[in-house]
Each structure stands twice: as structure tokens, then as C-alpha cells.
Amino acid sequence: MSAVSLQGIDISYGSVDVVRNLDLDIRSGEFVVFVGPSGCGKSTTLRLIAGLEEGRSGQISIGERIVNDVDPAKRDVAMVFQNYALFPHMSVADNISFGMRLRGEAKEKIQSGVADVARMVGLADHLHKRPGALSGGQRQRVALARAIVRKPAVFLFDEPLSNLDAEFRAAMRYELSRLHRELGSTMIYVTHDQVEAMTMGDRIAVLAPLKQAGRSNLMQFGTPEEVYHRPANLFVAKFIGSPPMNFFEGHANGATISIGTLGFPGASHLPADLTVGIRPEHVGLGTGEGPFVAGTVDGVENLGHEKLWFLATEQGRVVARTSGAVSHAVGDRIRVHFATDKIHLFDRATGERVEV
Ligand SMILES: Nc1ncnc2c1ncn2[C@@H]1O[C@H](COP(=O)(O)OP(=O)(O)O)[C@@H](O)[C@H]1O
Ligand SMILES: [Mg+2]
């Protein structure tokens, strides 16, 4: 395992800038997820670390080494893609050991290496089969095993689970986290799926496409708790959370923040024009603390353990999340409460988070 450090990275394709001013320090043994919408430069950055892409400027280190000029094959990284290419005419065992055989490693070493890794990823009973006889999930495990058997310092994953169906994806998420604990390797995992990011990452790097970003694509780098509970800016607040945060135009005036007729405690240092955010789980229905507005139940989605409410209020459409026990009918008029201590404030001019 090794730390990975990116300093001042700029990457462009021809005259088009894709990544700008990227600084990122990944600790040795950490599981870091790059998350962001399509086109924000996740794959490009991963490929830069692998040595498959060249930056225009900046420094890349893996462990103690600056690797800008080091060959991909000598960087001690292994990459797993969404479209894993397996050799169809070779057995699972031979697919896994392909690289070892190419390097001319000893037969016993290959056999024990393959057996260990196959046990880790649950393929021990399938080693003699051809890839064609395996399910999609099992094939992805072969690709994973092929990376693990190399014992790289750093694993790079580019949306490796996107081709799997939902049930398998959830199981593989769990298995990858277990593998990470078992191997203790540094892992960098790219996804556009915030659920994967939140559930797997020790820390999450939220990236934005350059045209929406300011100085750098990196919008926030923090733990799942930090990006969820203290989003650094509107981009992160909008991207993380499902259903997303509710947003309102707010105004700060002395010690009060107002959203229409609603008043919240503020502070004198706040910018006058604010965007106020509140997560669906911090909106109360019927009863509750904090300021409220009158609303009408427009729709409800019953997920069993919880319900999502779509409400029409004088402040616009509001989404609420409650326990499954809460019961109202579509068309009901109810009070819609906002938990005072849970609101998020953003400077409307810059989109940056501000604290009361
Ligand atoms: N080989 C390439 N040539 C030109 N533009 C590219 C190339 N690869 C990616 N891009 C562009 O760079 C941007 C970032 O791409 P990418 O890193 O693949 O995004 P992500 O993985 O976050 O979806 C996109 O706008 C994409 O169109
Ligand atoms: Mg990509």
C-alpha cells in the first residue's frame, strides 16, 4: 500500500481543459471514491494516476516516488474497469494468472496465489470453467481477482459494478469493502453513483465538470458524514442526497434569516442573499418544532419503512421524508415544519457554504 498525491494537476484534450488545479492527498490504505456527474473528469484523473493519460502540469506521487515519468507497468497499480476484458478461451484460473505466467513466475507460486485469491472473491469452485459459463457478477470477480493477484500498492477501479444488476451491485459493494479491510491496500474508486460513494468511501472526492466548477473541479474532499452533513457548496449539496435537499431563496437581515414569511435565527455577518437548504428528513409534517408553512399533500411514495411526501406550499414544492407510520391522504392540508437547527446556508452569489 502507498499514499497517492496529486498536486496542481491540469489535464486537457487538445485545447479543451478537462481537469484544473486538482490537489488531492490520499492516505496509504485509504478507500477514496471519486464521485460526480458524467464528464467531470473522474476517469481521466484515474487514468492519469495509472499513467495512461498525461497531464499538462502538476505532480503525481505514489508512495515516496514521483511517477510523472514512470511507465504505467512500473507504477505498481492495478486497474479494474467496467468492461473487464477476459480471455474467452482460457479457464478462470488461467485468466487470473495470465500476468504471473507472462512474468514467468514459478508454477507453485502461481497455483497458491490463484487459490488464495479465488477464495477471497468466491471463485474457488469455478477455477476450471471458461468465462462464458459464468454470470456477469462472477466474470467481474475474475477481473477483480486478476488485479488482486498482482498485489499492487494501489487499486484503481473505474465504475466496476455499473454492468451488474442492482442486487449484485449491493453484494459486490459489501465484498469490495471487506476486501479492502482484508488487503489493507490503497483503493481509488470512480463512480457516478452517490450510494456507492457514501457506502464505500473512507473519504469522498466530489468533482464537478469544469464549466460548472470555479478554480478547480474538486468541490469537496471529506468523509461521507462531512459531505452529507456539511456540504461545502451548493454543488455538493445538490449532488449528495436522494431525494435531494430542498432549496429556498432566503434573506439575512441582522439576526434573522427569512424565507418568505418564515423566520430563522441568523447572525449579523451573513451575506444578504442566501440559498437555504433543508434535507427531506428535516421537514416535519403536521406536528414538530420550528417554523412552519401551510401545505397540501400532492403525492406520497410509500417505501415501507419510510414515506416520501411531495408537498405544495407557499414556498414552492417541498419534499419530506418520514417514517412509514406517518399517515396523511393526498389533498390533505397540513403544517410543514422546518427543523431550525438543520438548515444549510449558502451565499447565493458564490454558492459557498456559510455558517451562522
Ligand atoms: N480521449 C478524449 N479526447 C477528447 N476528450 C475526451 C477524451 N476522453 C474524455 N474526454 C472528455 O473529457 C471530459 C471528462 O471525461 P471523463 O474523465 O471520461 O469523465 P467521467 O469519467 O467523469 O465521466 C469529458 O468532457 C469527455 O468528453
Ligand atoms: Mg468515466
Short mmCIF file of C-alpha atoms in Angstrom, two decimals, residues 16-356:
data_model
loop_
_atom_site.label_atom_id
_atom_site.label_comp_id
_atom_site.label_asym_id
_atom_site.label_seq_id
_atom_site.Cartn_x
_atom_site.Cartn_y
_atom_site.Cartn_z
CA VAL A 16 -10.10 21.68 -24.10
CA ASP A 17 -9.34 21.75 -20.37
CA VAL A 18 -10.88 18.81 -18.53
CA VAL A 19 -9.21 18.94 -15.11
CA ARG A 20 -7.79 22.05 -13.49
CA ASN A 21 -5.91 22.78 -10.24
CA LEU A 22 -6.50 19.38 -8.73
CA ASP A 23 -4.80 18.84 -5.35
CA LEU A 24 -5.56 15.60 -3.57
CA ASP A 25 -3.72 13.74 -0.81
CA ILE A 26 -4.85 10.14 -0.44
CA ARG A 27 -3.51 8.31 2.59
CA SER A 28 -1.86 4.94 2.43
CA GLY A 29 -4.51 2.23 2.88
CA GLU A 30 -7.41 4.61 2.35
CA PHE A 31 -10.51 3.82 0.24
CA VAL A 32 -11.23 7.02 -1.67
CA VAL A 33 -14.17 7.46 -4.03
CA PHE A 34 -14.20 9.97 -6.89
CA VAL A 35 -17.84 10.85 -7.49
CA GLY A 36 -19.51 13.34 -9.79
CA PRO A 37 -21.72 13.60 -12.85
CA SER A 38 -20.67 12.19 -16.19
CA GLY A 39 -17.91 14.21 -17.84
CA CYS A 40 -16.41 15.71 -14.67
CA GLY A 41 -13.03 14.06 -15.25
CA LYS A 42 -13.17 11.04 -12.92
CA SER A 43 -11.88 8.51 -15.45
CA THR A 44 -9.34 10.95 -16.84
CA THR A 45 -7.89 11.52 -13.36
CA LEU A 46 -7.80 7.79 -12.62
CA ARG A 47 -6.07 7.14 -15.93
CA LEU A 48 -3.56 9.88 -15.07
CA ILE A 49 -2.68 8.05 -11.85
CA ALA A 50 -2.34 4.80 -13.83
CA GLY A 51 -0.04 6.53 -16.31
CA LEU A 52 -2.42 6.09 -19.25
CA GLU A 53 -3.01 9.83 -19.55
CA GLU A 54 -0.54 12.67 -19.38
CA GLY A 55 -1.24 15.87 -17.51
CA ARG A 56 -0.33 19.32 -18.81
CA SER A 57 1.14 20.22 -15.44
CA GLY A 58 1.32 19.06 -11.86
CA GLN A 59 2.96 16.30 -9.87
CA ILE A 60 1.79 12.73 -9.24
CA SER A 61 3.33 10.68 -6.42
CA ILE A 62 2.71 7.10 -5.41
CA GLY A 63 4.35 6.26 -2.11
CA GLU A 64 7.68 8.06 -1.94
CA ARG A 65 8.09 8.20 -5.72
CA ILE A 66 7.20 10.97 -8.13
CA VAL A 67 5.79 8.92 -11.00
CA ASN A 68 5.15 11.52 -13.72
CA ASP A 69 7.80 9.91 -15.88
CA VAL A 70 7.35 6.32 -14.70
CA ASP A 71 5.91 3.76 -17.12
CA PRO A 72 2.35 2.54 -16.36
CA ALA A 73 3.68 -1.01 -15.91
CA LYS A 74 6.17 0.18 -13.28
CA ARG A 75 3.77 2.25 -11.17
CA ASP A 76 2.65 -0.72 -9.06
CA VAL A 77 -1.05 -0.04 -9.70
CA ALA A 78 -3.78 -2.36 -10.96
CA MET A 79 -6.88 -1.09 -12.69
CA VAL A 80 -10.33 -2.71 -12.89
CA PHE A 81 -12.76 -1.35 -15.47
CA GLN A 82 -16.48 -1.59 -16.08
CA ASN A 83 -15.75 -3.51 -19.26
CA TYR A 84 -13.44 -6.19 -17.98
CA ALA A 85 -11.82 -7.98 -20.88
CA LEU A 86 -11.39 -11.69 -20.13
CA PHE A 87 -9.88 -14.24 -22.46
CA PRO A 88 -12.86 -16.37 -23.50
CA HIS A 89 -10.84 -19.44 -24.44
CA MET A 90 -8.94 -19.59 -21.13
CA SER A 91 -10.13 -21.04 -17.82
CA VAL A 92 -10.85 -18.76 -14.89
CA ALA A 93 -7.57 -19.88 -13.29
CA ASP A 94 -5.58 -19.02 -16.41
CA ASN A 95 -7.32 -15.68 -16.75
CA ILE A 96 -6.41 -14.82 -13.17
CA SER A 97 -2.79 -15.95 -13.52
CA PHE A 98 -2.21 -14.53 -17.01
CA GLY A 99 0.09 -11.73 -15.81
CA MET A 100 2.03 -14.01 -13.46
CA ARG A 101 2.62 -16.53 -16.24
CA LEU A 102 3.71 -13.75 -18.57
CA ARG A 103 6.29 -12.70 -16.00
CA GLY A 104 7.49 -16.31 -15.79
CA GLU A 105 6.73 -16.82 -12.11
CA ALA A 106 7.12 -20.29 -10.59
CA LYS A 107 4.29 -22.77 -11.05
CA GLU A 108 3.78 -23.40 -7.31
CA LYS A 109 3.68 -19.67 -6.62
CA ILE A 110 1.09 -19.19 -9.36
CA GLN A 111 -1.06 -22.06 -8.09
CA SER A 112 -1.09 -20.92 -4.48
CA GLY A 113 -1.61 -17.29 -5.50
CA VAL A 114 -4.58 -18.18 -7.67
CA ALA A 115 -6.08 -20.43 -4.99
CA ASP A 116 -5.80 -17.70 -2.31
CA VAL A 117 -7.31 -15.02 -4.47
CA ALA A 118 -10.08 -17.29 -5.76
CA ARG A 119 -11.09 -17.99 -2.17
CA MET A 120 -11.12 -14.26 -1.39
CA VAL A 121 -13.53 -13.43 -4.20
CA GLY A 122 -15.64 -16.60 -4.00
CA LEU A 123 -14.45 -18.28 -7.20
CA ALA A 124 -12.76 -21.36 -5.70
CA ASP A 125 -15.33 -23.72 -7.22
CA HIS A 126 -15.18 -22.14 -10.68
CA LEU A 127 -11.47 -22.13 -11.48
CA HIS A 128 -11.70 -24.72 -14.26
CA LYS A 129 -14.63 -23.01 -16.04
CA ARG A 130 -14.49 -20.73 -19.07
CA PRO A 131 -15.76 -17.12 -18.61
CA GLY A 132 -18.72 -17.94 -20.88
CA ALA A 133 -20.07 -20.31 -18.24
CA LEU A 134 -20.10 -17.61 -15.55
CA SER A 135 -22.65 -14.96 -14.59
CA GLY A 136 -21.85 -11.27 -15.10
CA GLY A 137 -21.09 -10.90 -11.40
CA GLN A 138 -18.71 -13.86 -11.44
CA ARG A 139 -16.91 -12.50 -14.51
CA GLN A 140 -16.42 -9.20 -12.72
CA ARG A 141 -14.90 -11.18 -9.84
CA VAL A 142 -12.41 -12.77 -12.23
CA ALA A 143 -11.32 -9.29 -13.29
CA LEU A 144 -11.02 -8.34 -9.64
CA ALA A 145 -9.03 -11.48 -8.84
CA ARG A 146 -6.67 -10.75 -11.71
CA ALA A 147 -5.93 -7.36 -10.14
CA ILE A 148 -5.60 -8.69 -6.59
CA VAL A 149 -3.18 -11.48 -7.52
CA ARG A 150 -0.68 -8.82 -8.60
CA LYS A 151 -0.63 -7.40 -5.05
CA PRO A 152 -0.39 -3.82 -6.29
CA ALA A 153 0.29 -0.90 -3.97
CA VAL A 154 -2.77 0.90 -5.34
CA PHE A 155 -6.02 -0.39 -6.85
CA LEU A 156 -7.83 1.80 -9.34
CA PHE A 157 -11.49 1.00 -10.04
CA ASP A 158 -13.43 2.69 -12.83
CA GLU A 159 -17.16 2.06 -12.31
CA PRO A 160 -16.52 -1.69 -11.99
CA LEU A 161 -20.06 -2.51 -10.86
CA SER A 162 -22.06 -0.49 -13.41
CA ASN A 163 -22.81 -3.51 -15.60
CA LEU A 164 -24.20 -5.61 -12.76
CA ASP A 165 -27.85 -5.77 -11.77
CA ALA A 166 -28.95 -3.97 -8.61
CA GLU A 167 -28.93 -6.96 -6.29
CA PHE A 168 -25.41 -8.00 -7.31
CA ARG A 169 -24.15 -4.44 -7.09
CA ALA A 170 -25.17 -4.24 -3.44
CA ALA A 171 -23.48 -7.57 -2.68
CA MET A 172 -20.29 -6.56 -4.50
CA ARG A 173 -20.17 -3.20 -2.69
CA TYR A 174 -20.07 -5.09 0.55
CA GLU A 175 -17.48 -7.55 -0.73
CA LEU A 176 -15.19 -4.82 -2.04
CA SER A 177 -15.30 -3.11 1.35
CA ARG A 178 -14.43 -6.42 3.01
CA LEU A 179 -11.57 -6.98 0.53
CA HIS A 180 -10.27 -3.52 1.30
CA ARG A 181 -10.16 -4.33 5.01
CA GLU A 182 -8.54 -7.69 4.33
CA LEU A 183 -5.87 -6.40 1.92
CA GLY A 184 -5.31 -3.02 3.54
CA SER A 185 -4.42 -1.60 0.10
CA THR A 186 -4.96 1.92 -1.08
CA MET A 187 -8.03 1.91 -3.31
CA ILE A 188 -9.39 4.65 -5.57
CA TYR A 189 -12.86 4.00 -6.84
CA VAL A 190 -14.64 6.03 -9.53
CA THR A 191 -18.43 6.15 -9.70
CA HIS A 192 -21.27 8.48 -10.65
CA ASP A 193 -23.44 6.73 -8.04
CA GLN A 194 -23.67 8.61 -4.76
CA VAL A 195 -24.87 5.49 -2.94
CA GLU A 196 -21.64 3.68 -3.84
CA ALA A 197 -19.68 6.75 -2.78
CA MET A 198 -21.43 7.11 0.57
CA THR A 199 -21.34 3.41 1.46
CA MET A 200 -17.80 2.55 0.35
CA GLY A 201 -15.61 5.59 0.78
CA ASP A 202 -13.42 6.38 3.78
CA ARG A 203 -13.37 9.75 2.06
CA ILE A 204 -15.19 11.06 -0.98
CA ALA A 205 -13.84 13.50 -3.56
CA VAL A 206 -16.80 15.25 -5.18
CA LEU A 207 -15.89 16.52 -8.65
CA ALA A 208 -17.74 18.90 -10.96
CA PRO A 209 -17.37 19.40 -14.71
CA LEU A 210 -15.08 22.38 -15.29
CA LYS A 211 -17.81 24.54 -16.82
CA GLN A 212 -19.74 24.34 -13.53
CA ALA A 213 -16.67 24.45 -11.33
CA GLY A 214 -14.70 27.54 -10.43
CA ARG A 215 -10.98 27.34 -9.84
CA SER A 216 -10.85 23.53 -9.63
CA ASN A 217 -13.03 20.50 -10.34
CA LEU A 218 -12.67 19.41 -6.73
CA MET A 219 -15.78 20.59 -4.91
CA GLN A 220 -15.13 18.84 -1.60
CA PHE A 221 -12.91 16.11 -0.19
CA GLY A 222 -14.24 14.66 3.05
CA THR A 223 -15.78 11.75 4.89
CA PRO A 224 -19.33 10.64 3.95
CA GLU A 225 -20.54 12.38 7.13
CA GLU A 226 -18.84 15.63 6.17
CA VAL A 227 -20.14 15.80 2.61
CA TYR A 228 -23.65 14.87 3.74
CA HIS A 229 -23.96 16.97 6.88
CA ARG A 230 -21.68 19.88 5.94
CA PRO A 231 -21.66 20.21 2.15
CA ALA A 232 -19.04 22.83 1.27
CA ASN A 233 -21.09 24.41 -1.50
CA LEU A 234 -24.34 24.21 -3.47
CA PHE A 235 -22.90 21.77 -5.98
CA VAL A 236 -22.21 19.16 -3.29
CA ALA A 237 -25.49 19.93 -1.51
CA LYS A 238 -27.40 19.25 -4.73
CA PHE A 239 -25.41 16.20 -5.75
CA ILE A 240 -25.32 14.22 -2.49
CA GLY A 241 -28.62 13.01 -1.00
CA SER A 242 -31.63 11.28 -2.50
CA PRO A 243 -34.18 12.70 -2.79
CA PRO A 244 -32.12 15.89 -2.88
CA MET A 245 -32.14 18.73 -0.40
CA ASN A 246 -34.95 21.31 -0.69
CA PHE A 247 -33.72 24.79 -1.61
CA PHE A 248 -35.29 28.20 -0.96
CA GLU A 249 -34.35 31.80 -1.60
CA GLY A 250 -33.56 33.35 1.73
CA HIS A 251 -32.56 36.78 3.02
CA ALA A 252 -30.45 37.65 6.03
CA ASN A 253 -31.36 40.81 7.87
CA GLY A 254 -29.47 41.38 11.10
CA ALA A 255 -30.11 38.43 13.39
CA THR A 256 -32.91 36.93 11.28
CA ILE A 257 -32.95 34.78 8.18
CA SER A 258 -36.24 34.86 6.32
CA ILE A 259 -37.69 32.59 3.69
CA GLY A 260 -40.89 34.36 2.67
CA THR A 261 -42.85 34.64 5.90
CA LEU A 262 -40.70 32.10 7.74
CA GLY A 263 -38.10 33.34 10.22
CA PHE A 264 -34.95 31.55 11.38
CA PRO A 265 -32.26 32.73 13.79
CA GLY A 266 -29.31 34.18 11.87
CA ALA A 267 -26.23 36.27 12.54
CA SER A 268 -25.11 39.73 11.52
CA HIS A 269 -22.12 38.57 9.41
CA LEU A 270 -24.25 36.66 6.87
CA PRO A 271 -24.50 37.81 3.25
CA ALA A 272 -27.90 39.37 2.50
CA ASP A 273 -28.79 36.94 -0.28
CA LEU A 274 -28.78 33.30 0.71
CA THR A 275 -29.84 29.96 -0.65
CA VAL A 276 -31.26 27.96 2.23
CA GLY A 277 -31.21 24.16 2.05
CA ILE A 278 -33.02 21.61 4.16
CA ARG A 279 -32.95 17.85 3.74
CA PRO A 280 -36.25 15.96 3.35
CA GLU A 281 -35.73 14.16 6.69
CA HIS A 282 -35.63 17.52 8.46
CA VAL A 283 -39.05 18.56 7.21
CA GLY A 284 -41.84 17.63 9.64
CA LEU A 285 -45.49 17.04 8.78
CA GLY A 286 -48.45 18.10 10.91
CA THR A 287 -46.54 18.42 14.16
CA GLY A 288 -43.00 19.31 15.03
CA GLU A 289 -40.62 22.02 16.11
CA GLY A 290 -39.57 25.08 14.19
CA PRO A 291 -41.26 27.47 11.81
CA PHE A 292 -43.96 26.10 9.53
CA VAL A 293 -46.00 26.92 6.46
CA ALA A 294 -49.33 25.57 5.29
CA GLY A 295 -49.06 22.92 2.63
CA THR A 296 -51.10 20.43 0.64
CA VAL A 297 -50.14 16.80 0.13
CA ASP A 298 -49.61 16.44 -3.61
CA GLY A 299 -48.32 12.88 -3.59
CA VAL A 300 -46.71 10.23 -1.45
CA GLU A 301 -44.35 7.34 -2.15
CA ASN A 302 -44.61 4.53 0.36
CA LEU A 303 -41.28 2.70 0.67
CA GLY A 304 -42.49 0.58 3.59
CA HIS A 305 -40.04 1.67 6.29
CA GLU A 306 -40.33 5.28 5.18
CA LYS A 307 -42.51 7.58 3.11
CA LEU A 308 -41.57 10.39 0.75
CA TRP A 309 -44.03 13.28 0.64
CA PHE A 310 -44.45 15.76 -2.18
CA LEU A 311 -45.96 18.93 -0.82
CA ALA A 312 -47.24 22.13 -2.40
CA THR A 313 -46.57 25.08 -0.11
CA GLU A 314 -46.47 28.84 -0.43
CA GLN A 315 -42.66 28.40 -0.54
CA GLY A 316 -42.96 26.12 -3.55
CA ARG A 317 -42.63 22.37 -3.80
CA VAL A 318 -41.17 20.66 -0.73
CA VAL A 319 -40.14 17.02 -0.35
CA ALA A 320 -40.30 15.41 3.08
CA ARG A 321 -39.13 12.03 4.35
CA THR A 322 -40.87 10.47 7.35
CA SER A 323 -41.17 7.06 8.97
CA GLY A 324 -43.60 4.66 7.31
CA ALA A 325 -46.01 5.10 10.24
CA VAL A 326 -46.92 8.71 9.32
CA SER A 327 -50.27 8.81 7.57
CA HIS A 328 -51.94 11.55 5.52
CA ALA A 329 -54.08 11.45 2.40
CA VAL A 330 -53.35 13.17 -0.89
CA GLY A 331 -55.15 16.51 -0.82
CA ASP A 332 -54.82 16.94 2.97
CA ARG A 333 -53.91 20.42 4.23
CA ILE A 334 -51.14 20.17 6.83
CA ARG A 335 -48.44 22.15 8.55
CA VAL A 336 -45.00 21.73 7.03
CA HIS A 337 -42.27 22.32 9.63
CA PHE A 338 -38.61 23.10 9.10
CA ALA A 339 -36.14 21.99 11.78
CA THR A 340 -34.40 25.26 12.69
CA ASP A 341 -31.05 23.74 13.62
CA LYS A 342 -30.81 21.65 10.44
CA ILE A 343 -30.83 24.33 7.77
CA HIS A 344 -27.85 24.75 5.44
CA LEU A 345 -26.90 28.24 4.28
CA PHE A 346 -25.13 29.14 1.05
CA ASP A 347 -24.03 32.53 -0.23
CA ARG A 348 -26.26 32.98 -3.27
CA ALA A 349 -23.55 34.92 -5.13
CA THR A 350 -20.79 32.32 -4.75
CA GLY A 351 -22.62 29.10 -3.83
CA GLU A 352 -20.21 28.62 -0.91
CA ARG A 353 -21.44 27.36 2.44
CA VAL A 354 -21.73 29.94 5.22
CA GLU A 355 -22.16 29.20 8.91
CA VAL A 356 -24.35 31.09 11.34
#
